[in-house]
Amino acid sequence: MTQSPPTPFDIADMTWPPPPYQPPVAPVTAPDGVRRFDGITYATTPGYRPRLLDVQVPAGEGPFPAVVWIHGGGWLDGDRRYPPPTVPAALLHGTVVAAGLALVSIDYRHSLEAPFPAQLHDVKAAIRYVRAFAGDLGIDPDRIGVWGESAGGHLAALAGLVGPADGADGADGADGADGVALEGTQGVGSGATGVLAVVDWYGVSDLVALASHPMPSMPSMPPGVEFPDPYEALLGASVAERPDLARAASPVTYAEGSTPPPFLLVHGTRDGLVPYSQSEVLAAALKEAGGEVTLQPVDGADHIFLGSPDIASIVEESVAFLARHLGTGV
């Protein structure tokens, strides 16, 4: 079926260049009343793939508080649609929506596409987008939290701690430690990016301290291909070469003197990839700043909670924390 050419009215409404994002299209409503907006382009940059997000909104009138989910993958890999293999997507997504929370799952640029702070710029762009289009999405723009695992936990912690006040305004947004621009202007170029609560599953908090931690064996790769060091890929250099950027990428850098939102840190005590001590250090820094922080160890569990017999309880407790601080009444 052929499509009619645009009418003069359509052409008159067009702008060039087009905005670096797309407005939401009409949602698909499931039989249970949950509305889904899939594959929304929240930011574009020439030469990079569009950054996408999905939204699931509970049945009912709304507007609903929202949780921005940030996937892991060592900043090198991962996909907004898939939690870690130990956490079924149906469990994670279903528990969030059943608690009366909208779920916003986002992609962001991987580290070999663009080094830090591109990943944080994308997270903040997603938050700005959700606020800008909250009415279309059925979301309350004043009740947004963030939740991430591994690399996503690190980005969630930064999103909770880094704001426009973290340094002088620069051409690319607010500057943080050592003058690194952290707020960004991706997507919807301006607007508030603060959040009311943070859940950080086994994220990195201090890249400088972690530089001395030996990396575990990486997955076997085809001949002639090496698995990149995730920290060097994130920074575009080693921590020794760029200690300034490593500090700027470390959530503990911003805890001192901050007014942090409530944090829930969940971490396996036998995590061989990101040591449990990383969450201990962040918890201590947040407490020192007067913040509300809960550190929840998962005894005997490795990274992605491998070895834990009760993943469902971890998910439920994390969702309950978010529901409490975002005000669902659940």
GROMACS .gro file of N, CA and C in nm, residues 83-234:
model
  456
   83PRO      N    1   1.741  -0.832   3.183
   83PRO     CA    2   1.815  -0.830   3.310
   83PRO      C    3   1.923  -0.938   3.308
   84PRO      N    4   2.004  -0.947   3.414
   84PRO     CA    5   2.105  -1.054   3.417
   84PRO      C    6   2.038  -1.190   3.413
   85PRO      N    7   2.108  -1.293   3.369
   85PRO     CA    8   2.044  -1.424   3.350
   85PRO      C    9   1.989  -1.486   3.478
   86THR      N   10   2.033  -1.440   3.594
   86THR     CA   11   1.981  -1.491   3.720
   86THR      C   12   1.846  -1.429   3.757
   87VAL      N   13   1.806  -1.323   3.687
   87VAL     CA   14   1.684  -1.250   3.722
   87VAL      C   15   1.590  -1.252   3.601
   88PRO      N   16   1.489  -1.338   3.600
   88PRO     CA   17   1.397  -1.342   3.485
   88PRO      C   18   1.330  -1.206   3.461
   89ALA      N   19   1.321  -1.169   3.334
   89ALA     CA   20   1.259  -1.041   3.300
   89ALA      C   21   1.116  -1.033   3.351
   90ALA      N   22   1.043  -1.145   3.342
   90ALA     CA   23   0.903  -1.144   3.388
   90ALA      C   24   0.895  -1.114   3.537
   91LEU      N   25   0.992  -1.165   3.614
   91LEU     CA   26   0.995  -1.140   3.758
   91LEU      C   27   1.024  -0.992   3.785
   92LEU      N   28   1.128  -0.940   3.723
   92LEU     CA   29   1.167  -0.801   3.748
   92LEU      C   30   1.058  -0.706   3.702
   93HIS      N   31   1.017  -0.718   3.577
   93HIS     CA   32   0.918  -0.625   3.521
   93HIS      C   33   0.783  -0.639   3.593
   94GLY      N   34   0.741  -0.763   3.614
   94GLY     CA   35   0.611  -0.785   3.676
   94GLY      C   36   0.603  -0.733   3.818
   95THR      N   37   0.711  -0.748   3.895
   95THR     CA   38   0.711  -0.701   4.033
   95THR      C   39   0.705  -0.549   4.039
   96VAL      N   40   0.777  -0.482   3.949
   96VAL     CA   41   0.775  -0.335   3.945
   96VAL      C   42   0.634  -0.285   3.914
   97VAL      N   43   0.574  -0.336   3.807
   97VAL     CA   44   0.444  -0.286   3.763
   97VAL      C   45   0.335  -0.321   3.865
   98ALA      N   46   0.344  -0.440   3.926
   98ALA     CA   47   0.245  -0.480   4.026
   98ALA      C   48   0.248  -0.390   4.149
   99ALA      N   49   0.362  -0.325   4.173
   99ALA     CA   50   0.374  -0.234   4.287
   99ALA      C   51   0.323  -0.095   4.255
  100GLY      N   52   0.265  -0.075   4.136
  100GLY     CA   53   0.213   0.055   4.099
  100GLY      C   54   0.317   0.152   4.048
  101LEU      N   55   0.429   0.097   3.998
  101LEU     CA   56   0.537   0.178   3.944
  101LEU      C   57   0.547   0.158   3.793
  102ALA      N   58   0.569   0.265   3.720
  102ALA     CA   59   0.603   0.253   3.579
  102ALA      C   60   0.750   0.214   3.568
  103LEU      N   61   0.782   0.131   3.470
  103LEU     CA   62   0.918   0.086   3.448
  103LEU      C   63   0.970   0.144   3.317
  104VAL      N   64   1.083   0.216   3.326
  104VAL     CA   65   1.149   0.274   3.209
  104VAL      C   66   1.282   0.204   3.193
  105SER      N   67   1.296   0.121   3.091
  105SER     CA   68   1.420   0.046   3.067
  105SER      C   69   1.497   0.114   2.955
  106ILE      N   70   1.624   0.147   2.981
  106ILE     CA   71   1.698   0.230   2.885
  106ILE      C   72   1.824   0.160   2.833
  107ASP      N   73   1.858   0.191   2.709
  107ASP     CA   74   1.990   0.162   2.655
  107ASP      C   75   2.078   0.285   2.672
  108TYR      N   76   2.209   0.265   2.664
  108TYR     CA   77   2.304   0.377   2.668
  108TYR      C   78   2.425   0.337   2.585
  109ARG      N   79   2.507   0.434   2.548
  109ARG     CA   80   2.624   0.404   2.467
  109ARG      C   81   2.723   0.318   2.545
  110HIS      N   82   2.771   0.212   2.480
  110HIS     CA   83   2.873   0.128   2.540
  110HIS      C   84   3.009   0.199   2.535
  111SER      N   85   3.102   0.150   2.615
  111SER     CA   86   3.227   0.222   2.634
  111SER      C   87   3.316   0.224   2.510
  112LEU      N   88   3.306   0.123   2.423
  112LEU     CA   89   3.386   0.128   2.301
  112LEU      C   90   3.319   0.210   2.191
  113GLU      N   91   3.195   0.250   2.214
  113GLU     CA   92   3.132   0.349   2.127
  113GLU      C   93   3.176   0.489   2.169
  114ALA      N   94   3.176   0.513   2.298
  114ALA     CA   95   3.213   0.644   2.351
  114ALA      C   96   3.252   0.626   2.497
  115PRO      N   97   3.366   0.680   2.541
  115PRO     CA   98   3.408   0.663   2.680
  115PRO      C   99   3.327   0.751   2.775
  116PHE      N  100   3.346   0.727   2.903
  116PHE     CA  101   3.283   0.808   3.007
  116PHE      C  102   3.318   0.956   2.985
  117PRO      N  103   3.223   1.048   3.003
  117PRO     CA  104   3.094   1.035   3.069
  117PRO      C  105   2.974   1.013   2.977
  118ALA      N  106   2.995   0.960   2.855
  118ALA     CA  107   2.883   0.941   2.762
  118ALA      C  108   2.771   0.859   2.825
  119GLN      N  109   2.806   0.757   2.904
  119GLN     CA  110   2.704   0.670   2.964
  119GLN      C  111   2.616   0.748   3.062
  120LEU      N  112   2.679   0.832   3.144
  120LEU     CA  113   2.601   0.913   3.238
  120LEU      C  114   2.520   1.018   3.164
  121HIS      N  115   2.576   1.076   3.060
  121HIS     CA  116   2.500   1.172   2.978
  121HIS      C  117   2.371   1.107   2.928
  122ASP      N  118   2.380   0.980   2.886
  122ASP     CA  119   2.262   0.912   2.832
  122ASP      C  120   2.159   0.885   2.941
  123VAL      N  121   2.205   0.844   3.058
  123VAL     CA  122   2.112   0.821   3.169
  123VAL      C  123   2.037   0.950   3.202
  124LYS      N  124   2.111   1.060   3.209
  124LYS     CA  125   2.047   1.187   3.240
  124LYS      C  126   1.954   1.233   3.127
  125ALA      N  127   1.993   1.203   3.003
  125ALA     CA  128   1.905   1.235   2.891
  125ALA      C  129   1.774   1.158   2.900
  126ALA      N  130   1.781   1.032   2.941
  126ALA     CA  131   1.660   0.952   2.957
  126ALA      C  132   1.570   1.009   3.065
  127ILE      N  133   1.628   1.053   3.176
  127ILE     CA  134   1.548   1.112   3.284
  127ILE      C  135   1.483   1.241   3.237
  128ARG      N  136   1.559   1.324   3.165
  128ARG     CA  137   1.500   1.447   3.111
  128ARG      C  138   1.385   1.416   3.016
  129TYR      N  139   1.404   1.314   2.932
  129TYR     CA  140   1.300   1.277   2.836
  129TYR      C  141   1.172   1.235   2.908
  130VAL      N  142   1.187   1.149   3.009
  130VAL     CA  143   1.070   1.101   3.083
  130VAL      C  144   0.995   1.219   3.146
  131ARG      N  145   1.070   1.314   3.198
  131ARG     CA  146   1.005   1.431   3.257
  131ARG      C  147   0.936   1.516   3.149
  132ALA      N  148   1.003   1.534   3.037
  132ALA     CA  149   0.947   1.619   2.931
  132ALA      C  150   0.819   1.561   2.874
  133PHE      N  151   0.811   1.428   2.865
  133PHE     CA  152   0.694   1.363   2.806
  133PHE      C  153   0.613   1.285   2.909
  134ALA      N  154   0.622   1.327   3.035
  134ALA     CA  155   0.553   1.256   3.142
  134ALA      C  156   0.402   1.248   3.118
  135GLY      N  157   0.344   1.355   3.067
  135GLY     CA  158   0.200   1.354   3.042
  135GLY      C  159   0.159   1.251   2.939
  136ASP      N  160   0.238   1.237   2.833
  136ASP     CA  161   0.208   1.138   2.730
  136ASP      C  162   0.227   0.995   2.782
  137LEU      N  163   0.321   0.978   2.873
  137LEU     CA  164   0.355   0.845   2.922
  137LEU      C  165   0.273   0.802   3.043
  138GLY      N  166   0.201   0.894   3.105
  138GLY     CA  167   0.124   0.861   3.225
  138GLY      C  168   0.211   0.850   3.349
  139ILE      N  169   0.320   0.929   3.352
  139ILE     CA  170   0.418   0.923   3.460
  139ILE      C  171   0.415   1.053   3.539
  140ASP      N  172   0.437   1.043   3.669
  140ASP     CA  173   0.450   1.160   3.755
  140ASP      C  174   0.594   1.210   3.747
  141PRO      N  175   0.619   1.328   3.689
  141PRO     CA  176   0.757   1.373   3.670
  141PRO      C  177   0.831   1.404   3.799
  142ASP      N  178   0.756   1.418   3.909
  142ASP     CA  179   0.819   1.451   4.037
  142ASP      C  180   0.852   1.328   4.120
  143ARG      N  181   0.821   1.209   4.068
  143ARG     CA  182   0.848   1.086   4.145
  143ARG      C  183   0.920   0.985   4.055
  144ILE      N  184   1.050   1.004   4.042
  144ILE     CA  185   1.133   0.917   3.959
  144ILE      C  186   1.249   0.863   4.042
  145GLY      N  187   1.273   0.734   4.033
  145GLY     CA  188   1.388   0.671   4.096
  145GLY      C  189   1.470   0.597   3.991
  146VAL      N  190   1.590   0.553   4.030
  146VAL     CA  191   1.677   0.478   3.939
  146VAL      C  192   1.719   0.349   4.006
  147TRP      N  193   1.740   0.246   3.921
  147TRP     CA  194   1.778   0.112   3.968
  147TRP      C  195   1.867   0.051   3.861
  148GLY      N  196   1.983   0.005   3.902
  148GLY     CA  197   2.073  -0.055   3.806
  148GLY      C  198   2.149  -0.171   3.866
  149GLU      N  199   2.204  -0.255   3.777
  149GLU     CA  200   2.285  -0.368   3.823
  149GLU      C  201   2.422  -0.364   3.756
  150SER      N  202   2.525  -0.388   3.837
  150SER     CA  203   2.663  -0.391   3.792
  150SER      C  204   2.701  -0.255   3.730
  151ALA      N  205   2.738  -0.251   3.602
  151ALA     CA  206   2.767  -0.121   3.540
  151ALA      C  207   2.648  -0.027   3.553
  152GLY      N  208   2.527  -0.081   3.543
  152GLY     CA  209   2.408   0.000   3.561
  152GLY      C  210   2.390   0.049   3.703
  153GLY      N  211   2.435  -0.031   3.802
  153GLY     CA  212   2.432   0.014   3.940
  153GLY      C  213   2.525   0.132   3.962
  154HIS      N  214   2.643   0.125   3.900
  154HIS     CA  215   2.738   0.237   3.905
  154HIS      C  216   2.675   0.363   3.847
  155LEU      N  217   2.608   0.351   3.732
  155LEU     CA  218   2.545   0.466   3.669
  155LEU      C  219   2.426   0.517   3.749
  156ALA      N  220   2.352   0.425   3.812
  156ALA     CA  221   2.241   0.467   3.897
  156ALA      C  222   2.291   0.548   4.016
  157ALA      N  223   2.402   0.503   4.076
  157ALA     CA  224   2.459   0.576   4.189
  157ALA      C  225   2.504   0.715   4.146
  158LEU      N  226   2.569   0.724   4.031
  158LEU     CA  227   2.610   0.856   3.980
  158LEU      C  228   2.488   0.944   3.953
  159ALA      N  229   2.383   0.887   3.894
  159ALA     CA  230   2.263   0.965   3.865
  159ALA      C  231   2.201   1.020   3.994
  160GLY      N  232   2.212   0.944   4.103
  160GLY     CA  233   2.158   0.990   4.230
  160GLY      C  234   2.241   1.096   4.299
  161LEU      N  235   2.370   1.102   4.265
  161LEU     CA  236   2.461   1.190   4.338
  161LEU      C  237   2.508   1.311   4.259
  162VAL      N  238   2.507   1.303   4.127
  162VAL     CA  239   2.562   1.410   4.043
  162VAL      C  240   2.450   1.498   3.992
  163GLY      N  241   2.462   1.629   4.016
  163GLY     CA  242   2.362   1.722   3.967
  163GLY      C  243   2.427   1.845   3.908
  164PRO      N  244   2.348   1.939   3.858
  164PRO     CA  245   2.403   2.059   3.796
  164PRO      C  246   2.490   2.142   3.891
  165ALA      N  247   2.471   2.126   4.022
  165ALA     CA  248   2.550   2.204   4.117
  165ALA      C  249   2.691   2.151   4.136
  166ASP      N  250   2.723   2.036   4.074
  166ASP     CA  251   2.855   1.976   4.093
  166ASP      C  252   2.959   2.041   4.004
  167GLY      N  253   2.979   2.171   4.022
  167GLY     CA  254   3.083   2.240   3.947
  167GLY      C  255   3.024   2.351   3.863
  168ALA      N  256   3.110   2.422   3.794
  168ALA     CA  257   3.066   2.534   3.711
  168ALA      C  258   3.004   2.483   3.582
  169ASP      N  259   2.906   2.554   3.533
  169ASP     CA  260   2.844   2.516   3.406
  169ASP      C  261   2.946   2.528   3.293
  170GLY      N  262   2.951   2.427   3.210
  170GLY     CA  263   3.037   2.431   3.092
  170GLY      C  264   2.951   2.418   2.968
  171ALA      N  265   3.014   2.413   2.854
  171ALA     CA  266   2.940   2.405   2.729
  171ALA      C  267   2.861   2.278   2.719
  172ASP      N  268   2.905   2.174   2.787
  172ASP     CA  269   2.838   2.045   2.779
  172ASP      C  270   2.759   2.012   2.904
  173GLY      N  271   2.733   2.112   2.988
  173GLY     CA  272   2.657   2.086   3.109
  173GLY      C  273   2.746   2.107   3.229
  174ALA      N  274   2.699   2.060   3.347
  174ALA     CA  275   2.772   2.082   3.471
  174ALA      C  276   2.902   2.004   3.472
  175ASP      N  277   3.005   2.066   3.529
  175ASP     CA  278   3.133   2.000   3.545
  175ASP      C  279   3.140   1.936   3.683
  176GLY      N  280   3.199   1.819   3.691
  176GLY     CA  281   3.217   1.751   3.817
  176GLY      C  282   3.363   1.752   3.857
  177ALA      N  283   3.408   1.644   3.919
  177ALA     CA  284   3.546   1.634   3.964
  177ALA      C  285   3.642   1.658   3.848
  178ASP      N  286   3.743   1.741   3.877
  178ASP     CA  287   3.847   1.770   3.779
  178ASP      C  288   3.793   1.826   3.648
  179GLY      N  289   3.677   1.894   3.656
  179GLY     CA  290   3.626   1.964   3.539
  179GLY      C  291   3.563   1.876   3.433
  180VAL      N  292   3.530   1.750   3.464
  180VAL     CA  293   3.467   1.662   3.367
  180VAL      C  294   3.318   1.695   3.359
  181ALA      N  295   3.270   1.721   3.238
  181ALA     CA  296   3.129   1.758   3.219
  181ALA      C  297   3.041   1.636   3.239
  182LEU      N  298   2.947   1.644   3.332
  182LEU     CA  299   2.870   1.526   3.372
  182LEU      C  300   2.722   1.536   3.341
  183GLU      N  301   2.667   1.655   3.331
  183GLU     CA  302   2.523   1.666   3.310
  183GLU      C  303   2.485   1.635   3.166
  184GLY      N  304   2.564   1.681   3.071
  184GLY     CA  305   2.537   1.652   2.932
  184GLY      C  306   2.422   1.732   2.874
  185THR      N  307   2.412   1.729   2.744
  185THR     CA  308   2.304   1.798   2.673
  185THR      C  309   2.240   1.706   2.569
  186GLN      N  310   2.252   1.576   2.585
  186GLN     CA  311   2.195   1.482   2.491
  186GLN      C  312   2.043   1.487   2.495
  187GLY      N  313   1.980   1.451   2.383
  187GLY     CA  314   1.834   1.441   2.379
  187GLY      C  315   1.766   1.572   2.412
  188VAL      N  316   1.671   1.567   2.505
  188VAL     CA  317   1.609   1.688   2.557
  188VAL      C  318   1.719   1.763   2.632
  189GLY      N  319   1.766   1.871   2.576
  189GLY     CA  320   1.895   1.927   2.617
  189GLY      C  321   1.903   1.988   2.754
  190SER      N  322   1.791   2.017   2.817
  190SER     CA  323   1.796   2.079   2.948
  190SER      C  324   1.677   2.031   3.030
  191GLY      N  325   1.688   2.049   3.160
  191GLY     CA  326   1.582   2.006   3.250
  191GLY      C  327   1.639   1.931   3.368
  192ALA      N  328   1.557   1.912   3.470
  192ALA     CA  329   1.600   1.850   3.594
  192ALA      C  330   1.630   1.702   3.573
  193THR      N  331   1.735   1.653   3.640
  193THR     CA  332   1.772   1.512   3.632
  193THR      C  333   1.781   1.447   3.770
  194GLY      N  334   1.734   1.515   3.873
  194GLY     CA  335   1.738   1.458   4.007
  194GLY      C  336   1.640   1.343   4.024
  195VAL      N  337   1.671   1.254   4.118
  195VAL     CA  338   1.586   1.138   4.145
  195VAL      C  339   1.560   1.127   4.296
  196LEU      N  340   1.454   1.056   4.332
  196LEU     CA  341   1.412   1.046   4.472
  196LEU      C  342   1.468   0.924   4.544
  197ALA      N  343   1.517   0.825   4.471
  197ALA     CA  344   1.567   0.703   4.535
  197ALA      C  345   1.657   0.628   4.438
  198VAL      N  346   1.752   0.553   4.494
  198VAL     CA  347   1.848   0.478   4.414
  198VAL      C  348   1.859   0.336   4.468
  199VAL      N  349   1.849   0.237   4.378
  199VAL     CA  350   1.883   0.099   4.410
  199VAL      C  351   2.004   0.063   4.324
  200ASP      N  352   2.111   0.023   4.391
  200ASP     CA  353   2.238  -0.009   4.326
  200ASP      C  354   2.272  -0.153   4.359
  201TRP      N  355   2.259  -0.240   4.259
  201TRP     CA  356   2.299  -0.380   4.276
  201TRP      C  357   2.444  -0.395   4.232
  202TYR      N  358   2.532  -0.424   4.328
  202TYR     CA  359   2.673  -0.461   4.308
  202TYR      C  360   2.745  -0.373   4.206
  203GLY      N  361   2.727  -0.241   4.219
  203GLY     CA  362   2.794  -0.148   4.130
  203GLY      C  363   2.930  -0.104   4.182
  204VAL      N  364   3.012  -0.055   4.093
  204VAL     CA  365   3.143   0.001   4.128
  204VAL      C  366   3.120   0.138   4.191
  205SER      N  367   3.195   0.168   4.298
  205SER     CA  368   3.182   0.301   4.360
  205SER      C  369   3.312   0.379   4.361
  206ASP      N  370   3.427   0.312   4.352
  206ASP     CA  371   3.556   0.381   4.359
  206ASP      C  372   3.651   0.314   4.260
  207LEU      N  373   3.663   0.372   4.141
  207LEU     CA  374   3.747   0.312   4.037
  207LEU      C  375   3.895   0.317   4.072
  208VAL      N  376   3.936   0.418   4.147
  208VAL     CA  377   4.077   0.428   4.184
  208VAL      C  378   4.115   0.313   4.275
  209ALA      N  379   4.034   0.286   4.377
  209ALA     CA  380   4.062   0.175   4.468
  209ALA      C  381   4.053   0.041   4.396
  210LEU      N  382   3.963   0.031   4.299
  210LEU     CA  383   3.941  -0.095   4.230
  210LEU      C  384   4.055  -0.130   4.135
  211ALA      N  385   4.138  -0.032   4.101
  211ALA     CA  386   4.246  -0.056   4.005
  211ALA      C  387   4.343  -0.162   4.054
  212SER      N  388   4.355  -0.178   4.187
  212SER     CA  389   4.448  -0.277   4.242
  212SER      C  390   4.384  -0.415   4.259
  213HIS      N  391   4.254  -0.425   4.229
  213HIS     CA  392   4.185  -0.554   4.243
  213HIS      C  393   4.208  -0.638   4.119
  214PRO      N  394   4.261  -0.760   4.132
  214PRO     CA  395   4.286  -0.840   4.012
  214PRO      C  396   4.157  -0.877   3.941
  215MET      N  397   4.158  -0.866   3.810
  215MET     CA  398   4.041  -0.903   3.731
  215MET      C  399   4.032  -1.055   3.723
  216PRO      N  400   3.911  -1.110   3.736
  216PRO     CA  401   3.895  -1.254   3.717
  216PRO      C  402   3.914  -1.291   3.571
  217SER      N  403   3.921  -1.419   3.543
  217SER     CA  404   3.936  -1.465   3.406
  217SER      C  405   3.816  -1.420   3.323
  218MET      N  406   3.845  -1.364   3.207
  218MET     CA  407   3.741  -1.317   3.117
  218MET      C  408   3.695  -1.429   3.024
  219PRO      N  409   3.580  -1.414   2.960
  219PRO     CA  410   3.532  -1.519   2.870
  219PRO      C  411   3.633  -1.548   2.759
  220SER      N  412   3.636  -1.673   2.716
  220SER     CA  413   3.724  -1.708   2.604
  220SER      C  414   3.674  -1.640   2.478
  221MET      N  415   3.767  -1.590   2.399
  221MET     CA  416   3.734  -1.515   2.278
  221MET      C  417   3.795  -1.587   2.157
  222PRO      N  418   3.749  -1.555   2.037
  222PRO     CA  419   3.810  -1.615   1.917
  222PRO      C  420   3.958  -1.580   1.908
  223PRO      N  421   4.038  -1.662   1.838
  223PRO     CA  422   4.181  -1.635   1.825
  223PRO      C  423   4.206  -1.494   1.772
  224GLY      N  424   4.301  -1.426   1.834
  224GLY     CA  425   4.336  -1.292   1.792
  224GLY      C  426   4.249  -1.183   1.847
  225VAL      N  427   4.148  -1.220   1.928
  225VAL     CA  428   4.057  -1.121   1.987
  225VAL      C  429   4.072  -1.126   2.138
  226GLU      N  430   4.095  -1.012   2.199
  226GLU     CA  431   4.107  -1.004   2.343
  226GLU      C  432   3.985  -0.935   2.403
  227PHE      N  433   3.943  -0.983   2.521
  227PHE     CA  434   3.832  -0.916   2.591
  227PHE      C  435   3.886  -0.787   2.652
  228PRO      N  436   3.827  -0.674   2.621
  228PRO     CA  437   3.881  -0.547   2.672
  228PRO      C  438   3.873  -0.540   2.824
  229ASP      N  439   3.969  -0.473   2.884
  229ASP     CA  440   3.958  -0.441   3.027
  229ASP      C  441   3.843  -0.341   3.042
  230PRO      N  442   3.740  -0.374   3.121
  230PRO     CA  443   3.622  -0.287   3.124
  230PRO      C  444   3.650  -0.148   3.178
  231TYR      N  445   3.745  -0.136   3.271
  231TYR     CA  446   3.773  -0.005   3.329
  231TYR      C  447   3.852   0.082   3.232
  232GLU      N  448   3.947   0.021   3.162
  232GLU     CA  449   4.021   0.097   3.062
  232GLU      C  450   3.931   0.137   2.946
  233ALA      N  451   3.839   0.047   2.908
  233ALA     CA  452   3.745   0.081   2.801
  233ALA      C  453   3.654   0.196   2.843
  234LEU      N  454   3.608   0.193   2.968
  234LEU     CA  455   3.519   0.299   3.016
  234LEU      C  456   3.588   0.435   3.013
   0.00000   0.00000   0.00000
